[in-house]
Amino acid sequence: MLLLLLLLQLLLLLLLLLQLLILLLLLLLLLLLLLLLLLLLQLLNCCFCCCCYCCCCYFFCCCYCCCCCSCCCFCYCCY
């Protein structure tokens, strides 16, 4: 009888742990969906572009890269 009660308690504890694990996974999924939504909103508001330019004068070269949140990205090269 005591063994049966012990097994029942163990089973209840396992069920509780399983519920906690499911809750944790649901919270993680919700956080992931929220991050995905934020990324999607940022992409909708932003036409992201990167551009690089290199200028060379004799043996000296200077390269400049810029990334911007605009469809028209203006980068100026250093001289």
PDB file of C-alpha atoms in Angstrom:
ATOM      1  CA  MET A   1       0.000   0.000   0.000  1.00  0.00           C
ATOM      2  CA  LEU A   2       2.817   2.345   0.883  1.00  0.00           C
ATOM      3  CA  LEU A   3       4.573   1.488  -2.356  1.00  0.00           C
ATOM      4  CA  LEU A   4       1.418   2.287  -4.292  1.00  0.00           C
ATOM      5  CA  LEU A   5       1.153   5.698  -2.637  1.00  0.00           C
ATOM      6  CA  LEU A   6       4.799   6.357  -3.366  1.00  0.00           C
ATOM      7  CA  LEU A   7       4.323   5.466  -7.023  1.00  0.00           C
ATOM      8  CA  LEU A   8       1.254   7.678  -7.200  1.00  0.00           C
ATOM      9  CA  GLN A   9       3.200  10.593  -5.729  1.00  0.00           C
ATOM     10  CA  LEU A  10       5.995  10.013  -8.199  1.00  0.00           C
ATOM     11  CA  LEU A  11       3.525   9.961 -11.045  1.00  0.00           C
ATOM     12  CA  LEU A  12       1.967  13.218  -9.869  1.00  0.00           C
ATOM     13  CA  LEU A  13       5.388  14.794  -9.617  1.00  0.00           C
ATOM     14  CA  LEU A  14       6.230  13.679 -13.140  1.00  0.00           C
ATOM     15  CA  LEU A  15       2.969  15.120 -14.421  1.00  0.00           C
ATOM     16  CA  LEU A  16       3.719  18.407 -12.702  1.00  0.00           C
ATOM     17  CA  LEU A  17       7.182  18.496 -14.246  1.00  0.00           C
ATOM     18  CA  LEU A  18       5.704  17.732 -17.638  1.00  0.00           C
ATOM     19  CA  GLN A  19       3.229  20.590 -17.250  1.00  0.00           C
ATOM     20  CA  LEU A  20       6.042  22.943 -16.301  1.00  0.00           C
ATOM     21  CA  LEU A  21       8.064  21.838 -19.287  1.00  0.00           C
ATOM     22  CA  ILE A  22       5.115  22.381 -21.638  1.00  0.00           C
ATOM     23  CA  LEU A  23       4.515  25.814 -20.142  1.00  0.00           C
ATOM     24  CA  LEU A  24       8.167  26.712 -20.571  1.00  0.00           C
ATOM     25  CA  LEU A  25       8.108  25.560 -24.194  1.00  0.00           C
ATOM     26  CA  LEU A  26       4.976  27.596 -24.858  1.00  0.00           C
ATOM     27  CA  LEU A  27       6.587  30.688 -23.356  1.00  0.00           C
ATOM     28  CA  LEU A  28       9.675  30.127 -25.465  1.00  0.00           C
ATOM     29  CA  LEU A  29       7.527  29.747 -28.570  1.00  0.00           C
ATOM     30  CA  LEU A  30       5.663  32.940 -27.727  1.00  0.00           C
ATOM     31  CA  LEU A  31       8.943  34.802 -27.299  1.00  0.00           C
ATOM     32  CA  LEU A  32      10.203  33.449 -30.597  1.00  0.00           C
ATOM     33  CA  LEU A  33       7.016  34.536 -32.353  1.00  0.00           C
ATOM     34  CA  LEU A  34       7.320  37.984 -30.825  1.00  0.00           C
ATOM     35  CA  LEU A  35      10.912  38.308 -32.026  1.00  0.00           C
ATOM     36  CA  LEU A  36       9.886  37.122 -35.470  1.00  0.00           C
ATOM     37  CA  LEU A  37       7.089  39.687 -35.549  1.00  0.00           C
ATOM     38  CA  LEU A  38       9.488  42.463 -34.540  1.00  0.00           C
ATOM     39  CA  LEU A  39      11.934  41.399 -37.227  1.00  0.00           C
ATOM     40  CA  LEU A  40       9.151  41.325 -39.809  1.00  0.00           C
ATOM     41  CA  LEU A  41       7.984  44.796 -38.800  1.00  0.00           C
ATOM     42  CA  GLN A  42      11.515  46.095 -39.031  1.00  0.00           C
ATOM     43  CA  LEU A  43      11.930  44.569 -42.478  1.00  0.00           C
ATOM     44  CA  LEU A  44       8.636  46.072 -43.630  1.00  0.00           C
ATOM     45  CA  ASN A  45       9.728  49.509 -42.448  1.00  0.00           C
ATOM     46  CA  CYS A  46      13.209  49.150 -43.763  1.00  0.00           C
ATOM     47  CA  CYS A  47      14.631  48.474 -47.171  1.00  0.00           C
ATOM     48  CA  PHE A  48      18.039  47.428 -45.933  1.00  0.00           C
ATOM     49  CA  CYS A  49      21.069  47.790 -48.151  1.00  0.00           C
ATOM     50  CA  CYS A  50      24.834  47.589 -47.867  1.00  0.00           C
ATOM     51  CA  CYS A  51      27.350  49.040 -50.261  1.00  0.00           C
ATOM     52  CA  CYS A  52      31.116  49.209 -50.427  1.00  0.00           C
ATOM     53  CA  TYR A  53      33.461  51.467 -52.336  1.00  0.00           C
ATOM     54  CA  CYS A  54      37.202  51.310 -52.711  1.00  0.00           C
ATOM     55  CA  CYS A  55      39.434  54.188 -53.781  1.00  0.00           C
ATOM     56  CA  CYS A  56      43.038  53.643 -54.722  1.00  0.00           C
ATOM     57  CA  CYS A  57      45.706  56.271 -55.055  1.00  0.00           C
ATOM     58  CA  TYR A  58      49.060  54.856 -56.182  1.00  0.00           C
ATOM     59  CA  PHE A  59      49.616  51.902 -53.850  1.00  0.00           C
ATOM     60  CA  PHE A  60      47.293  53.103 -51.134  1.00  0.00           C
ATOM     61  CA  CYS A  61      43.726  51.850 -51.202  1.00  0.00           C
ATOM     62  CA  CYS A  62      40.902  52.877 -48.990  1.00  0.00           C
ATOM     63  CA  CYS A  63      37.712  50.862 -48.774  1.00  0.00           C
ATOM     64  CA  TYR A  64      34.552  52.065 -47.159  1.00  0.00           C
ATOM     65  CA  CYS A  65      31.389  50.108 -46.534  1.00  0.00           C
ATOM     66  CA  CYS A  66      28.089  51.276 -45.227  1.00  0.00           C
ATOM     67  CA  CYS A  67      24.815  49.624 -44.417  1.00  0.00           C
ATOM     68  CA  CYS A  68      21.661  51.616 -44.125  1.00  0.00           C
ATOM     69  CA  CYS A  69      17.977  51.240 -43.609  1.00  0.00           C
ATOM     70  CA  SER A  70      17.034  52.865 -46.856  1.00  0.00           C
ATOM     71  CA  CYS A  71      16.564  51.859 -50.485  1.00  0.00           C
ATOM     72  CA  CYS A  72      19.010  54.574 -51.450  1.00  0.00           C
ATOM     73  CA  CYS A  73      22.237  54.045 -49.646  1.00  0.00           C
ATOM     74  CA  PHE A  74      24.846  56.759 -50.096  1.00  0.00           C
ATOM     75  CA  CYS A  75      28.413  55.926 -49.247  1.00  0.00           C
ATOM     76  CA  TYR A  76      31.259  58.298 -49.764  1.00  0.00           C
ATOM     77  CA  CYS A  77      34.771  57.150 -50.306  1.00  0.00           C
ATOM     78  CA  CYS A  78      37.666  58.569 -48.379  1.00  0.00           C
ATOM     79  CA  TYR A  79      40.437  60.200 -50.361  1.00  0.00           C
TER      80      TYR A  79
END
